[in-house]
Amino acid sequence: QIAEFEAKRSITFVIEQKFDMAFSGIIEVRDIEYEHSQAELSFWLVVDKWGHGYMSEALKPMIQFGFEELELNRLYAHHMMRNPASGKVLQRNGFVQEGLLRQRVRKWGGFEDVALWAMLKREWCDALAHQVIGANS
């Protein structure tokens, strides 16, 4: 990961609890392709932290970081089909499902199908504008 970071192709953050700084997971922007202005968002949480909204809380600043600081046009993410909760987190945070990658990863003794999700910068900007408009009306 250090070589990836030095090449500015991967940036990893630790997710910690606000109240006690307990380790809760990882979130990263990786496979950054500056030529094509896109990168993958990858994340995972410790099992006992699932279902508490922590990943949505961590995703929001990472999305902002990708579009504003890295000036990317597209962020994408994958999740295994047997983990629909990750898809719900992505959907709630403005990602659109683009497709299904059949048997993309080898895990748990077999091949797993993976859903592909993405968000474009203009979609993120539009969502922000609607939040501001909604807050003022």
XYZ file of N, CA and C in Angstrom:
411
model
N 0.819 -1.200 0.000
C 0.000 0.000 0.000
C 0.857 1.255 0.000
N 2.050 1.202 0.581
C 2.915 2.380 0.608
C 3.326 2.762 -0.804
N 3.688 1.777 -1.627
C 4.064 2.068 -3.012
C 2.898 2.676 -3.773
N 1.696 2.157 -3.543
C 0.505 2.713 -4.193
C 0.286 4.161 -3.774
N 0.456 4.447 -2.478
C 0.279 5.810 -1.986
C 1.324 6.734 -2.591
N 2.581 6.290 -2.613
C 3.639 7.128 -3.162
C 3.406 7.422 -4.635
N 2.812 6.489 -5.342
C 2.468 6.713 -6.748
C 1.162 7.493 -6.868
N 0.584 7.875 -5.730
C -0.683 8.614 -5.666
C -1.813 7.862 -6.375
N -1.810 6.530 -6.172
C -2.855 5.707 -6.754
C -3.789 5.137 -5.702
N -3.456 5.325 -4.414
C -4.270 4.767 -3.338
C -4.122 5.615 -2.083
N -5.253 5.913 -1.440
C -5.249 6.666 -0.183
C -6.198 5.940 0.767
N -5.660 5.473 1.894
C -6.420 4.663 2.843
C -6.597 5.407 4.157
N -7.811 5.331 4.709
C -8.121 5.941 5.997
C -8.682 4.885 6.939
N -8.390 5.035 8.204
C -8.948 4.183 9.248
C -10.249 4.819 9.729
N -11.259 4.008 9.955
C -12.519 4.476 10.533
C -12.456 4.174 12.025
N -12.636 5.210 12.836
C -12.596 5.069 14.292
C -13.873 5.621 14.903
N -14.211 5.113 16.075
C -15.338 5.639 16.833
C -14.969 7.017 17.370
N -15.889 7.954 17.294
C -15.620 9.311 17.781
C -15.365 9.342 19.282
N -16.117 8.561 20.036
C -16.062 8.670 21.493
C -14.869 7.970 22.130
N -14.339 6.909 21.515
C -13.208 6.212 22.152
C -12.072 5.864 21.186
N -12.173 6.315 19.945
C -11.154 6.091 18.920
C -10.936 4.601 18.620
N -11.904 3.757 18.943
C -11.791 2.318 18.674
C -11.801 2.068 17.168
N -10.921 1.206 16.712
C -10.853 0.835 15.302
C -12.179 0.212 14.875
N -12.717 0.698 13.741
C -13.996 0.190 13.260
C -13.946 -0.317 11.830
N -12.928 0.084 11.063
C -12.852 -0.360 9.682
C -11.875 0.454 8.869
N -11.978 0.268 7.567
C -11.087 0.921 6.603
C -11.944 1.481 5.470
N -11.543 2.621 4.952
C -12.143 3.161 3.733
C -11.010 3.736 2.901
N -11.052 3.478 1.606
C -9.960 3.970 0.768
C -10.439 4.362 -0.613
N -9.685 5.264 -1.202
C -9.797 5.584 -2.618
C -8.604 4.882 -3.240
N -8.864 3.977 -4.172
C -7.759 3.207 -4.749
C -7.906 3.082 -6.257
N -6.861 2.569 -6.862
C -6.825 2.450 -8.325
C -7.179 3.782 -8.976
N -6.586 4.848 -8.451
C -6.849 6.188 -8.980
C -6.268 6.280 -10.387
N -7.121 6.611 -11.332
C -6.712 6.774 -12.729
C -6.881 8.243 -13.094
N -5.807 8.994 -12.996
C -5.887 10.426 -13.279
C -6.205 10.683 -14.747
N -5.685 9.853 -15.632
C -5.944 10.033 -17.059
C -7.436 9.974 -17.368
N -8.140 9.066 -16.698
C -9.571 8.892 -16.945
C -10.434 9.515 -15.855
N -9.793 10.154 -14.881
C -10.469 10.895 -13.814
C -11.467 10.029 -13.037
N -10.998 8.847 -12.624
C -11.865 7.951 -11.865
C -11.054 7.160 -10.849
N -11.761 6.617 -9.855
C -11.129 5.783 -8.832
C -12.186 4.906 -8.182
N -11.705 3.864 -7.514
C -12.591 2.968 -6.775
C -12.641 3.369 -5.308
N -13.833 3.357 -4.739
C -14.008 3.480 -3.292
C -14.148 2.064 -2.743
N -13.351 1.746 -1.766
C -13.386 0.422 -1.156
C -13.536 0.599 0.350
N -14.321 -0.271 0.986
C -14.557 -0.097 2.419
C -14.959 -1.402 3.074
N -14.711 -1.475 4.374
C -15.222 -2.573 5.191
C -15.267 -2.137 6.646
N -16.171 -2.744 7.373
C -16.341 -2.460 8.801
C -16.193 -3.736 9.619
N -15.740 -3.574 10.847
C -15.744 -4.661 11.814
C -17.205 -5.104 11.993
N -17.433 -6.395 12.076
C -18.793 -6.952 12.086
C -19.697 -6.306 13.134
N -19.209 -6.073 14.338
C -20.103 -5.526 15.373
C -20.440 -4.052 15.157
N -19.903 -3.441 14.100
C -20.225 -2.045 13.769
C -21.251 -1.944 12.640
N -21.626 -3.086 12.067
C -22.598 -3.081 10.979
C -23.943 -2.555 11.467
N -24.658 -1.853 10.563
C -26.031 -1.449 10.837
C -26.205 -0.234 11.727
N -25.136 0.511 11.971
C -25.226 1.689 12.836
C -25.036 3.005 12.076
N -24.904 2.947 10.746
C -24.732 4.158 9.953
C -23.302 4.666 9.874
N -22.356 3.907 10.421
C -20.963 4.368 10.421
C -20.386 4.477 9.011
N -20.748 3.527 8.139
C -20.179 3.575 6.795
C -20.737 4.753 6.011
N -22.015 5.048 6.147
C -22.567 6.230 5.476
C -21.871 7.488 5.964
N -21.610 7.543 7.249
C -20.912 8.699 7.814
C -19.492 8.811 7.260
N -18.832 7.694 7.061
C -17.469 7.704 6.520
C -17.450 7.961 5.017
N -18.480 7.500 4.302
C -18.512 7.663 2.846
C -18.643 9.119 2.419
N -19.461 9.880 3.109
C -19.727 11.262 2.692
C -18.447 12.084 2.516
N -17.552 12.146 3.509
C -16.331 12.930 3.294
C -15.392 12.306 2.262
N -15.445 10.985 2.087
C -14.594 10.354 1.072
C -15.074 10.698 -0.329
N -16.378 10.757 -0.508
C -16.930 11.161 -1.801
C -16.511 12.598 -2.090
N -16.672 13.463 -1.107
C -16.260 14.860 -1.257
C -14.765 14.950 -1.573
N -13.952 14.188 -0.874
C -12.508 14.158 -1.100
C -12.198 13.754 -2.545
N -12.869 12.723 -3.025
C -12.637 12.258 -4.392
C -12.978 13.293 -5.442
N -14.114 13.963 -5.268
C -14.542 14.926 -6.275
C -13.871 16.286 -6.130
N -13.654 16.736 -4.909
C -13.081 18.071 -4.712
C -11.559 18.068 -4.658
N -10.976 17.238 -3.817
C -9.518 17.260 -3.646
C -8.788 16.551 -4.784
N -9.287 15.388 -5.175
C -8.641 14.644 -6.257
C -9.148 15.067 -7.630
N -10.223 15.853 -7.652
C -10.822 16.373 -8.886
C -11.195 15.256 -9.863
N -11.756 14.184 -9.316
C -12.186 13.066 -10.145
C -13.554 13.340 -10.743
N -13.860 12.663 -11.832
C -15.167 12.765 -12.457
C -16.071 11.598 -12.066
N -15.462 10.469 -11.687
C -16.245 9.257 -11.431
C -15.639 8.474 -10.275
N -16.495 8.074 -9.357
C -16.120 7.155 -8.284
C -16.955 5.894 -8.458
N -16.337 4.751 -8.299
C -17.088 3.504 -8.408
C -16.762 2.595 -7.232
N -17.645 1.645 -6.994
C -17.474 0.698 -5.893
C -18.087 -0.635 -6.298
N -17.602 -1.693 -5.672
C -18.120 -3.044 -5.891
C -18.598 -3.615 -4.563
N -19.534 -4.514 -4.636
C -19.862 -5.322 -3.457
C -20.336 -6.690 -3.927
N -20.039 -7.694 -3.127
C -20.481 -9.043 -3.465
C -21.994 -9.131 -3.307
N -22.622 -9.853 -4.197
C -24.080 -9.940 -4.205
C -24.627 -10.553 -2.919
N -23.858 -11.361 -2.242
C -24.352 -11.935 -0.986
C -24.269 -10.930 0.158
N -23.823 -9.702 -0.136
C -23.770 -8.638 0.871
C -24.597 -7.438 0.398
N -25.919 -7.572 0.348
C -26.758 -6.483 -0.156
C -26.723 -5.229 0.713
N -26.326 -5.347 1.975
C -26.262 -4.163 2.846
C -25.289 -3.126 2.293
N -24.188 -3.576 1.705
C -23.237 -2.623 1.116
C -23.861 -1.891 -0.068
N -24.670 -2.596 -0.844
C -25.373 -1.950 -1.948
C -26.341 -0.891 -1.454
N -27.014 -1.168 -0.351
C -27.943 -0.188 0.223
C -27.201 1.051 0.704
N -26.024 0.858 1.298
C -25.212 2.002 1.737
C -24.828 2.852 0.532
N -24.386 2.213 -0.539
C -23.997 2.953 -1.743
C -25.195 3.693 -2.333
N -26.336 3.025 -2.429
C -27.533 3.652 -2.980
C -27.969 4.851 -2.143
N -27.979 4.699 -0.821
C -28.367 5.809 0.055
C -27.429 7.003 -0.086
N -26.219 6.757 -0.521
C -25.242 7.830 -0.658
C -25.083 8.315 -2.092
N -26.045 7.983 -2.949
C -26.099 8.561 -4.284
C -25.476 7.757 -5.402
N -24.975 6.569 -5.122
C -24.407 5.736 -6.180
C -25.525 5.064 -6.963
N -25.254 4.781 -8.231
C -26.203 4.133 -9.124
C -25.612 2.780 -9.520
N -26.427 1.733 -9.445
C -25.918 0.420 -9.855
C -25.790 0.393 -11.365
N -24.596 0.056 -11.837
C -24.316 0.032 -13.271
C -24.361 -1.369 -13.858
N -24.195 -2.367 -13.018
C -24.212 -3.708 -13.586
C -23.781 -4.778 -12.614
N -23.659 -5.972 -13.163
C -23.270 -7.155 -12.412
C -22.046 -7.754 -13.086
N -21.007 -7.999 -12.305
C -19.797 -8.636 -12.809
C -19.825 -10.084 -12.326
N -20.133 -10.976 -13.235
C -20.331 -12.378 -12.870
C -19.011 -13.046 -12.500
N -19.029 -13.743 -11.379
C -17.890 -14.509 -10.884
C -16.587 -13.705 -10.931
N -16.651 -12.467 -10.463
C -15.497 -11.566 -10.531
C -14.427 -11.874 -9.492
N -14.811 -12.340 -8.306
C -13.821 -12.589 -7.253
C -13.898 -14.038 -6.762
N -12.744 -14.524 -6.352
C -12.689 -15.854 -5.740
C -12.709 -15.657 -4.230
N -13.727 -16.191 -3.581
C -13.885 -16.010 -2.138
C -14.706 -17.176 -1.602
N -14.442 -17.562 -0.363
C -15.220 -18.598 0.306
C -15.276 -19.904 -0.499
N -14.184 -20.239 -1.152
C -14.094 -21.505 -1.865
C -14.753 -21.535 -3.228
N -15.140 -20.394 -3.749
C -15.761 -20.349 -5.069
C -15.663 -18.960 -5.662
N -16.347 -18.766 -6.767
C -16.377 -17.462 -7.419
C -17.660 -16.737 -7.034
N -17.528 -15.442 -6.803
C -18.654 -14.627 -6.348
C -19.001 -13.557 -7.381
N -20.307 -13.361 -7.598
C -20.780 -12.256 -8.425
C -20.653 -10.961 -7.637
N -20.384 -9.886 -8.356
C -20.146 -8.589 -7.735
C -20.981 -7.528 -8.448
N -21.637 -6.671 -7.684
C -22.385 -5.545 -8.253
C -21.441 -4.362 -8.416
N -21.598 -3.641 -9.502
C -20.805 -2.445 -9.781
C -21.698 -1.220 -9.626
N -21.246 -0.268 -8.813
C -21.963 0.976 -8.551
C -21.048 2.143 -8.891
N -21.618 3.280 -9.273
C -20.790 4.455 -9.554
C -21.579 5.731 -9.306
N -20.820 6.805 -9.136
C -21.384 8.150 -9.020
C -20.508 9.084 -9.850
N -21.157 9.955 -10.599
C -20.449 10.968 -11.378
C -20.407 12.271 -10.600
N -19.414 13.076 -10.882
C -19.278 14.344 -10.163
C -20.522 15.208 -10.340
N -21.072 15.255 -11.547
C -22.264 16.093 -11.771
C -23.454 15.593 -10.956
N -23.560 14.290 -10.751
C -24.636 13.742 -9.920
C -24.449 14.168 -8.465
N -23.218 14.156 -8.011
C -22.906 14.583 -6.641
C -23.208 16.072 -6.477
N -22.805 16.883 -7.465
C -23.080 18.327 -7.412
C -24.584 18.594 -7.424
N -25.324 17.863 -8.263
C -26.782 18.018 -8.306
C -27.410 17.654 -6.964
N -26.939 16.568 -6.354
C -27.477 16.149 -5.052
C -27.196 17.204 -3.992
N -26.006 17.782 -4.016
C -25.677 18.846 -3.062
C -26.567 20.061 -3.267
N -26.801 20.427 -4.526
C -27.646 21.584 -4.828
C -29.069 21.361 -4.318
N -29.586 20.153 -4.483
C -30.941 19.864 -4.007
C -31.017 19.881 -2.490
N -29.968 19.446 -1.824
C -29.943 19.500 -0.360
C -29.976 20.941 0.110
N -29.212 21.806 -0.556
C -29.174 23.223 -0.181
C -30.527 23.861 -0.462
N -31.091 23.584 -1.626
C -32.396 24.146 -1.974
C -33.452 23.637 -0.997
N -33.430 22.321 -0.724
C -34.395 21.740 0.205
C -34.276 22.325 1.603
N -33.047 22.652 2.010
C -32.826 23.197 3.354
C -33.336 24.625 3.468
N -33.364 25.349 2.341
C -33.782 26.752 2.363
C -35.275 26.930 2.132
N -35.971 25.890 1.700
C -37.396 26.072 1.417
C -38.278 25.640 2.552
